[in-house]
Amino acid sequence: MLGGSSGANYMLYVRGNKRDYDEWEENGLEGWSWDSVLPYFIKSERLRSEEILASPSADLHGTDGYLGVTRPLWQGKVENDLEAFKENGHEILVDTNGYEQLGYSLPTFTIDNKTRQSTSVAFLRPIKDRENLRVLTNTLCRKILFDENMRAIGVEVKLPNGKIISLMANKEVILSGGAINSPQLLMLSGVGPKKHLEEMSIQVLLDAPNVGKNLQDHPTVPILINKGKNASSLFADVELITNLDKFPIPAFIGHVALNKSQSFPDYQTYALSIGVDSIIPAVMCSHVFRYDDEICRGMVQIGRTNHLLFTGVTLLHPESRGRVYLKSKDPEEKVLIYNGYYTDLNDLKKHMKSVEDFLTVLNTTQMRKIDAKVFVSIDQCKDYTMNTPEYWKCYILNMVTTLWHPVGTCAMGPEGEGVVDASFLVYGTKGLRVIDGSAMPKIVSGNTNAPIIMMAEKGADEIKIAYGIRIS
């Protein structure tokens, strides 16, 4: 769809942590420190939140950008839950993206004017009548065309009627296919690991071993807390219909460090407060995470008579890496995606500790008062004692799923380590950039939508600078 995954995501507006970007610059990417990228977050944002704009972090936000951002307050819906996390030693923050990130907060969403602010709605719709813009829908890009000097001169595409044509470029070709499709296109075009391209019977134009490598994601596991029959959440499914002008379910987000002396988070939690007999457990279990029917029946059954806190506990900085491979040289064949979860065993240990740390909230007065308990409904771990490290490792290995944050497969980095340089130019080629999540060198401390929009804003300026156009 137009707008890519921003047309189907959960709309959370999370920028990540200052340290994420400072680390990018420390690793050789000049111009990518927090102080360098903050103006681009501000540039795109059109924040509509009186509370945040009256807070000490107001100067971190923009109010005139294309991207509408709002913050539902959910009065009476999640206060008791937040009080429990406060009692458990966590800060309750006004601004998820403020100077302080560690803590729990009501998040902001890319929603405004009762409309999902996908990149299509936010950025394309206002300029759709520009004479120099043309969008071809239902058109598949098959490969990049190069001249004898490895300059990108155009792309080969398949039109909706099946006709294959070449579209030529006067200056540059820019790939924005995302962490899966951008490396696929490079490899289909002969830019990728030599041995793999030869196995696919693709002519090797440039041996680029890092294309498709460095795949990172945010592995997450669902944790269901049963708050009993008398919890104070008053949310009912009817509100799914009446709240379509904002994120329709009461929700809050947390960023937590296991080492309490550090300033950046190790894990993120995103919690939905669900009332009795809601359709949400069934939808989340079977349609979002796609677990098997037996697991979902257990979640639905417990939710018929109890209030629930449906939470995802997400490992933010995995050391494990995956890879994207071609399945064939057919552009219409899906790639092979190896997510690589827990190939570094320290990730499994840290994810287990994150789940255990999160569940300490059950020891608070607020949670004990309602006799809240963690609920699980899988048989695979029945040989382990509940709530032991071995049990949670088993649970994680059986329940881990994606948060749909793949990045890094055409990563920025020094030549020899990255696929693109700090201005998104593909090493070994001319006139070719990759500007999307695949260029993210190391995954950030939170949802990736806002950081990728920031990268696009910065990439646009890099192109202007290259052609002597003044930037504002």
Coordinates of C-alpha atoms in Angstrom, one line a residue:
M1 CA 0.0 0.0 0.0
L2 CA 1.1 3.6 -0.3
G3 CA 2.9 4.6 2.9
G4 CA 4.3 1.1 3.4
S5 CA 4.1 -0.4 6.8
S6 CA 3.1 3.0 8.3
G7 CA -0.3 2.2 6.8
A8 CA -0.6 -1.0 8.9
N9 CA 1.4 -0.4 12.1
Y10 CA 0.2 0.3 15.7
M11 CA 0.9 4.0 15.1
L12 CA 3.2 4.4 18.2
Y13 CA 5.4 7.5 17.9
V14 CA 8.6 6.5 19.7
R15 CA 12.0 8.1 18.8
G16 CA 14.4 5.9 20.7
N17 CA 17.1 6.9 23.1
K18 CA 19.7 9.6 22.8
R19 CA 22.4 7.0 23.2
D20 CA 21.2 5.1 20.1
Y21 CA 22.2 7.9 17.8
D22 CA 25.3 9.0 19.7
E23 CA 26.5 5.4 19.3
W24 CA 25.9 5.5 15.5
E25 CA 28.2 8.5 15.3
E26 CA 30.8 6.9 17.6
N27 CA 30.9 4.0 15.2
G28 CA 32.0 6.1 12.3
L29 CA 28.7 7.8 11.0
E30 CA 29.5 11.4 11.2
G31 CA 26.4 13.6 11.4
W32 CA 24.2 11.0 13.1
S33 CA 24.5 12.0 16.8
W34 CA 21.4 12.8 18.8
D35 CA 22.1 16.5 18.4
S36 CA 22.3 16.0 14.7
V37 CA 19.1 14.0 14.2
L38 CA 16.9 15.9 16.7
P39 CA 16.1 18.7 14.2
Y40 CA 14.8 16.2 11.7
F41 CA 12.4 14.7 14.3
I42 CA 11.2 18.2 15.1
K43 CA 10.9 19.1 11.4
S44 CA 8.5 16.3 10.5
E45 CA 6.4 16.4 13.7
R46 CA 3.1 18.2 14.2
L47 CA 2.4 17.5 17.8
R48 CA -1.0 18.2 19.3
S49 CA -0.7 17.6 23.0
E50 CA -1.3 20.4 25.5
E51 CA 0.3 18.3 28.3
I52 CA 3.6 17.7 26.5
L53 CA 3.8 21.2 25.0
A54 CA 3.5 22.6 28.5
S55 CA 6.1 20.2 29.9
P56 CA 9.9 20.7 30.3
S57 CA 10.4 18.7 27.0
A58 CA 8.3 21.0 24.9
D59 CA 11.5 22.2 23.0
L60 CA 12.1 18.7 21.8
H61 CA 8.9 18.8 19.6
G62 CA 7.6 20.3 16.5
T63 CA 4.2 21.7 15.8
D64 CA 4.3 22.6 12.1
G65 CA 5.5 19.4 10.4
Y66 CA 3.6 17.1 8.1
L67 CA 3.3 14.2 10.6
G68 CA 0.3 14.6 13.0
V69 CA 1.0 13.2 16.5
T70 CA -1.6 13.0 19.3
R71 CA -1.7 11.6 22.8
P72 CA -5.0 10.0 24.1
L73 CA -5.3 10.3 27.9
W74 CA -7.7 7.4 28.8
Q75 CA -9.0 9.0 32.0
G76 CA -10.1 6.3 34.4
K77 CA -8.8 3.4 32.3
V78 CA -5.1 2.8 33.2
E79 CA -4.4 5.0 36.3
N80 CA -4.4 2.0 38.6
D81 CA -2.1 0.1 36.4
L82 CA 0.3 3.0 36.2
E83 CA 0.1 3.4 40.0
A84 CA 1.3 -0.2 40.3
F85 CA 4.4 0.5 38.1
K86 CA 5.1 3.7 40.1
E87 CA 5.0 1.7 43.3
N88 CA 7.4 -0.7 41.7
G89 CA 10.0 2.0 41.3
H90 CA 9.3 3.3 37.8
E91 CA 8.9 7.0 36.8
I92 CA 5.6 8.0 35.3
L93 CA 6.4 10.2 32.4
V94 CA 4.3 12.9 30.6
D95 CA 6.4 12.5 27.5
T96 CA 7.5 9.1 26.1
N97 CA 10.0 11.1 23.9
G98 CA 11.2 13.6 26.6
Y99 CA 14.5 14.2 28.2
E100 CA 14.0 11.2 30.5
Q101 CA 13.0 8.0 28.7
L102 CA 13.1 5.4 31.4
G103 CA 9.7 5.0 32.9
Y104 CA 6.0 4.4 32.0
S105 CA 3.8 6.8 30.1
L106 CA 0.7 7.2 27.9
P107 CA 2.3 7.1 24.5
T108 CA 1.8 9.4 21.5
F109 CA 0.5 8.0 18.3
T110 CA 0.7 9.0 14.6
I111 CA -3.0 9.9 14.5
D112 CA -4.5 13.3 13.8
N113 CA -7.7 14.8 12.5
K114 CA -9.3 11.4 13.1
T115 CA -6.9 9.9 10.5
R116 CA -4.0 7.5 10.7
Q117 CA -0.9 9.5 9.8
S118 CA 0.8 7.0 7.4
T119 CA 3.6 8.5 5.4
S120 CA 1.2 8.5 2.4
V121 CA -1.4 10.6 4.3
A122 CA 1.1 12.8 6.0
F123 CA 3.7 13.4 3.3
L124 CA 2.3 12.4 -0.1
R125 CA -1.3 13.7 0.1
P126 CA -0.3 17.4 0.7
I127 CA 1.9 17.4 -2.4
K128 CA 0.0 15.0 -4.7
D129 CA -0.6 17.7 -7.3
R130 CA 3.0 18.7 -7.8
E131 CA 4.0 18.5 -11.4
N132 CA 7.3 16.7 -10.7
L133 CA 5.7 13.9 -8.7
R134 CA 4.2 10.8 -10.3
V135 CA 3.3 7.6 -8.4
L136 CA 2.9 4.3 -10.2
T137 CA 0.7 2.0 -8.1
N138 CA 0.5 -1.8 -8.5
T139 CA 3.9 -1.6 -10.2
L140 CA 6.7 -4.0 -9.3
C141 CA 10.3 -2.8 -9.4
R142 CA 12.3 -5.8 -10.8
K143 CA 15.9 -4.5 -10.8
I144 CA 18.2 -1.4 -11.0
L145 CA 19.8 -0.6 -14.3
F146 CA 23.6 0.3 -14.3
D147 CA 25.9 1.6 -17.0
E148 CA 29.4 0.3 -17.6
N149 CA 30.7 2.6 -14.8
M150 CA 28.3 1.2 -12.2
R151 CA 26.2 4.3 -12.2
A152 CA 22.5 3.7 -11.6
I153 CA 20.7 5.0 -14.7
G154 CA 17.2 3.7 -14.1
V155 CA 15.0 0.8 -13.0
E156 CA 13.1 -2.0 -14.7
V157 CA 9.5 -2.3 -13.6
K158 CA 6.5 -4.4 -14.3
L159 CA 3.3 -2.4 -14.9
P160 CA -0.2 -3.6 -13.8
N161 CA -0.9 -4.9 -17.3
G162 CA 2.1 -7.1 -17.2
K163 CA 4.3 -5.0 -19.5
I164 CA 7.9 -4.7 -18.5
I165 CA 9.5 -1.2 -19.1
S166 CA 12.6 0.7 -18.1
L167 CA 12.3 4.1 -16.3
M168 CA 15.5 6.1 -16.7
A169 CA 16.9 8.5 -14.1
N170 CA 18.7 11.8 -14.9
K171 CA 20.4 12.1 -11.5
E172 CA 19.9 9.3 -9.0
V173 CA 17.9 6.2 -8.2
I174 CA 16.7 5.9 -4.6
L175 CA 15.6 2.6 -3.1
S176 CA 13.0 2.8 -0.3
G177 CA 11.8 -0.8 -0.3
G178 CA 12.5 -1.5 3.4
A179 CA 14.6 -4.1 5.2
I180 CA 13.3 -6.9 3.1
N181 CA 12.8 -5.6 -0.4
S182 CA 15.8 -3.2 -0.7
P183 CA 18.4 -5.9 -0.3
Q184 CA 16.3 -8.2 -2.6
L185 CA 16.4 -5.5 -5.3
L186 CA 20.1 -4.9 -4.9
M187 CA 20.8 -8.7 -5.2
L188 CA 18.5 -9.1 -8.2
S189 CA 20.4 -6.3 -9.8
G190 CA 23.8 -8.0 -9.4
V191 CA 24.9 -6.1 -6.2
G192 CA 25.4 -8.6 -3.3
P193 CA 27.4 -11.5 -2.0
K194 CA 29.2 -13.0 -5.0
K195 CA 28.8 -16.6 -4.0
H196 CA 25.1 -16.3 -3.3
L197 CA 24.4 -14.4 -6.6
E198 CA 26.2 -17.1 -8.5
E199 CA 24.1 -19.7 -6.8
M200 CA 21.1 -17.8 -8.0
S201 CA 22.5 -17.6 -11.6
I202 CA 22.6 -13.8 -11.4
Q203 CA 25.4 -11.9 -13.1
V204 CA 27.6 -10.4 -10.5
L205 CA 28.2 -6.7 -11.1
L206 CA 29.5 -5.9 -7.7
D207 CA 30.6 -8.2 -4.9
A208 CA 28.9 -6.6 -1.9
P209 CA 29.0 -9.2 0.9
N210 CA 27.1 -7.1 3.4
V211 CA 23.9 -6.8 1.4
G212 CA 21.2 -8.7 3.2
K213 CA 23.3 -9.2 6.4
N214 CA 22.9 -7.5 9.8
L215 CA 19.1 -8.2 9.9
Q216 CA 17.8 -7.0 13.3
D217 CA 14.4 -7.0 14.8
H218 CA 12.7 -6.5 18.2
P219 CA 11.7 -10.0 19.5
T220 CA 8.7 -9.8 21.7
V221 CA 6.7 -12.2 23.9
P222 CA 3.2 -11.7 25.1
I223 CA 2.6 -11.7 28.9
L224 CA -1.0 -11.9 30.0
I225 CA -1.8 -10.6 33.5
N226 CA -5.2 -11.7 34.9
K227 CA -6.5 -8.9 37.0
G228 CA -9.6 -10.8 38.1
K229 CA -13.3 -10.0 38.0
N230 CA -13.3 -6.8 40.0
A231 CA -10.5 -4.8 38.5
S232 CA -11.2 -1.1 37.9
S233 CA -10.8 -1.1 34.1
L234 CA -14.1 -0.1 32.6
F235 CA -13.1 -0.6 28.9
A236 CA -15.7 -2.4 26.8
D237 CA -15.6 -3.5 23.2
V238 CA -18.2 -0.8 22.3
E239 CA -15.4 1.7 22.8
L240 CA -13.6 0.1 19.8
I241 CA -16.3 1.6 17.7
T242 CA -16.7 5.0 19.5
N243 CA -12.9 5.6 19.7
L244 CA -12.0 5.3 16.1
D245 CA -10.7 8.9 16.1
K246 CA -7.8 7.7 18.2
F247 CA -6.0 4.5 19.2
P248 CA -9.1 2.7 20.2
I249 CA -7.8 0.7 23.2
P250 CA -6.5 2.1 26.5
A251 CA -2.8 1.6 26.4
F252 CA 0.5 2.5 28.0
I253 CA 4.2 2.0 27.3
G254 CA 7.3 1.4 29.4
H255 CA 11.0 1.6 28.8
V256 CA 13.0 -0.2 31.5
A257 CA 16.7 -0.7 32.2
L258 CA 17.8 -3.9 34.0
N259 CA 20.8 -2.1 35.3
K260 CA 19.3 0.7 37.2
S261 CA 22.4 2.9 36.9
Q262 CA 22.1 3.2 33.1
S263 CA 20.2 5.8 31.2
F264 CA 19.0 3.7 28.3
P265 CA 16.4 0.9 28.3
D266 CA 17.0 -2.8 27.9
Y267 CA 13.3 -3.7 27.3
Q268 CA 10.1 -2.1 26.2
T269 CA 6.6 -3.0 27.4
Y270 CA 3.4 -2.1 25.6
A271 CA 0.2 -2.9 27.5
L272 CA -3.4 -3.0 26.5
S273 CA -6.0 -2.7 29.3
I274 CA -8.8 -5.1 28.4
G275 CA -12.3 -5.5 29.9
V276 CA -14.3 -8.6 30.6
D277 CA -15.4 -10.7 27.6
S278 CA -13.5 -8.7 25.1
I279 CA -12.7 -9.7 21.5
I280 CA -9.2 -8.3 21.9
P281 CA -7.5 -11.5 23.3
A282 CA -8.8 -13.5 20.4
V283 CA -7.8 -10.9 17.8
M284 CA -4.4 -10.4 19.3
C285 CA -3.7 -14.1 19.7
S286 CA -5.0 -15.5 16.5
H287 CA -4.9 -12.7 14.0
V288 CA -2.0 -10.5 15.1
F289 CA 0.5 -13.0 16.6
R290 CA -1.0 -16.1 14.9
Y291 CA -0.5 -18.6 17.7
D292 CA -2.1 -22.0 17.5
D293 CA -5.8 -22.4 18.4
E294 CA -5.1 -24.2 21.7
I295 CA -3.1 -21.2 23.1
C296 CA -5.7 -18.7 21.9
R297 CA -8.6 -20.7 23.4
G298 CA -7.0 -20.5 26.8
M299 CA -6.6 -16.7 26.5
V300 CA -10.2 -16.2 25.3
Q301 CA -11.5 -18.4 28.1
I302 CA -9.7 -16.5 30.9
G303 CA -10.9 -13.2 29.4
R304 CA -14.5 -14.1 29.4
T305 CA -14.8 -13.5 33.1
N306 CA -11.7 -11.4 34.0
H307 CA -10.1 -8.1 33.3
L308 CA -6.7 -8.5 31.5
L309 CA -3.5 -6.6 30.9
F310 CA -2.2 -7.8 27.5
T311 CA 1.4 -6.9 27.4
G312 CA 4.3 -7.4 25.0
V313 CA 7.8 -7.6 26.6
T314 CA 10.3 -6.6 23.9
L315 CA 14.0 -7.0 23.9
L316 CA 15.3 -3.7 22.6
H317 CA 19.0 -4.4 21.8
P318 CA 19.5 -7.9 20.6
E319 CA 23.1 -8.9 19.6
S320 CA 21.7 -11.7 17.4
R321 CA 21.7 -11.0 13.7
G322 CA 19.7 -12.6 10.8
R323 CA 19.9 -12.4 7.1
V324 CA 17.8 -12.0 3.9
Y325 CA 18.6 -14.4 1.0
L326 CA 17.1 -14.7 -2.4
K327 CA 15.1 -17.8 -3.1
S328 CA 15.5 -17.4 -6.8
K329 CA 16.3 -14.7 -9.4
D330 CA 12.6 -14.3 -10.1
P331 CA 11.6 -10.8 -8.8
E332 CA 8.2 -12.0 -7.9
E333 CA 9.5 -14.8 -5.6
K334 CA 9.5 -13.9 -1.9
V335 CA 12.9 -13.8 -0.2
L336 CA 14.1 -16.2 2.5
I337 CA 14.2 -14.4 5.9
Y338 CA 16.3 -15.8 8.7
N339 CA 15.5 -13.7 11.7
G340 CA 18.4 -15.1 13.8
Y341 CA 16.6 -14.7 17.1
Y342 CA 18.7 -15.9 20.1
T343 CA 21.7 -17.0 17.9
D344 CA 23.5 -15.0 20.6
L345 CA 22.5 -16.9 23.7
N346 CA 23.0 -13.8 25.8
D347 CA 19.8 -12.4 24.2
L348 CA 17.7 -15.3 25.5
K349 CA 19.2 -14.7 29.0
K350 CA 18.5 -10.9 28.8
H351 CA 15.0 -11.5 27.5
M352 CA 14.3 -13.9 30.4
K353 CA 15.6 -11.4 32.9
S354 CA 13.4 -8.7 31.3
V355 CA 10.2 -10.8 31.7
E356 CA 11.1 -11.6 35.3
D357 CA 11.8 -7.9 36.0
F358 CA 8.5 -6.9 34.4
L359 CA 6.5 -9.4 36.5
T360 CA 7.8 -8.0 39.8
V361 CA 4.9 -5.5 39.4
L362 CA 2.7 -8.4 40.7
N363 CA 4.3 -7.9 44.1
T364 CA 2.9 -4.3 44.5
T365 CA 0.0 -3.4 46.8
Q366 CA -2.1 -2.4 43.8
M367 CA -1.7 -5.8 42.1
R368 CA -1.9 -7.9 45.3
K369 CA -5.2 -6.1 46.2
I370 CA -6.8 -7.6 43.1
D371 CA -4.9 -10.9 43.3
A372 CA -3.4 -10.3 39.9
K373 CA -1.6 -13.3 38.4
V374 CA 0.4 -14.0 35.2
F375 CA -1.6 -16.3 32.9
V376 CA 0.0 -18.8 30.5
S377 CA -1.7 -21.4 28.4
I378 CA 1.0 -23.5 26.7
D379 CA 1.9 -27.1 27.3
Q380 CA 5.4 -27.0 25.9
C381 CA 6.9 -25.9 29.2
K382 CA 4.9 -28.1 31.6
D383 CA 8.0 -30.0 32.7
Y384 CA 9.4 -26.8 34.2
T385 CA 8.4 -25.2 37.5
M386 CA 6.4 -22.0 36.9
N387 CA 8.1 -18.7 37.4
T388 CA 11.7 -20.1 37.3
P389 CA 14.4 -18.9 34.9
E390 CA 14.2 -22.2 33.1
Y391 CA 10.4 -21.9 32.7
W392 CA 10.6 -18.4 31.2
K393 CA 13.4 -19.4 28.8
C394 CA 11.2 -22.2 27.6
Y395 CA 8.2 -19.9 27.4
I396 CA 10.1 -17.3 25.4
L397 CA 11.5 -19.8 22.9
N398 CA 8.0 -21.1 22.3
M399 CA 6.2 -17.8 22.2
V400 CA 8.6 -15.3 20.7
T401 CA 7.4 -13.3 17.8
T402 CA 8.3 -10.3 15.7
L403 CA 7.3 -6.7 16.5
W404 CA 7.6 -6.0 12.8
H405 CA 10.7 -3.9 13.2
P406 CA 13.2 -5.4 10.7
V407 CA 16.1 -3.1 10.0
G408 CA 19.8 -3.1 9.1
T409 CA 20.1 -5.2 5.9
C410 CA 21.7 -2.4 3.8
A411 CA 23.3 -0.8 6.9
M412 CA 25.1 2.6 7.0
G413 CA 28.7 2.1 8.1
P414 CA 32.3 2.6 7.1
E415 CA 33.3 1.1 3.8
G416 CA 33.9 -2.6 4.2
E417 CA 31.5 -2.8 7.0
G418 CA 28.3 -1.1 5.7
V419 CA 26.4 -1.2 2.5
V420 CA 25.8 2.6 2.3
D421 CA 27.7 5.6 3.6
A422 CA 26.5 8.2 6.0
S423 CA 24.6 10.0 3.2
F424 CA 23.0 6.7 2.0
L425 CA 25.1 6.2 -1.1
V426 CA 25.7 2.6 -2.0
Y427 CA 29.4 1.7 -1.9
G428 CA 30.9 0.7 -5.2
T429 CA 28.2 2.4 -7.2
K430 CA 27.3 5.9 -8.4
G431 CA 23.9 7.7 -8.3
L432 CA 22.3 5.0 -6.1
R433 CA 21.0 5.5 -2.5
V434 CA 19.1 3.3 -0.1
I435 CA 17.0 5.4 2.3
D436 CA 14.8 3.3 4.5
G437 CA 15.0 1.1 7.6
S438 CA 17.4 -1.3 5.9
A439 CA 20.0 1.5 6.3
M440 CA 19.7 1.7 10.1
P441 CA 23.0 0.4 11.4
K442 CA 21.8 -0.7 14.8
I443 CA 18.3 -1.0 16.0
V444 CA 17.0 1.8 18.2
S445 CA 15.4 1.7 21.7
G446 CA 11.8 1.5 20.6
N447 CA 9.4 1.4 17.6
T448 CA 11.1 2.2 14.3
N449 CA 8.5 4.2 12.4
A450 CA 9.5 7.7 13.7
P451 CA 13.3 7.0 13.4
I452 CA 12.9 5.9 9.8
I453 CA 10.8 9.0 9.0
M454 CA 13.7 11.0 10.5
M455 CA 16.2 9.2 8.4
A456 CA 14.1 10.1 5.3
E457 CA 14.1 13.7 6.3
K458 CA 17.8 13.7 6.7
G459 CA 18.3 11.8 3.5
A460 CA 16.3 14.4 1.6
D461 CA 18.7 17.1 2.9
E462 CA 21.7 14.9 1.9
I463 CA 20.4 14.8 -1.7
K464 CA 19.9 18.6 -1.7
I465 CA 23.4 19.2 -0.4
A466 CA 24.8 16.9 -3.1
Y467 CA 23.2 19.1 -5.9
G468 CA 23.9 22.5 -4.3
I469 CA 20.4 23.1 -3.2
R470 CA 20.1 25.2 -0.1
I471 CA 18.5 23.4 2.9
S472 CA 16.2 25.2 5.3

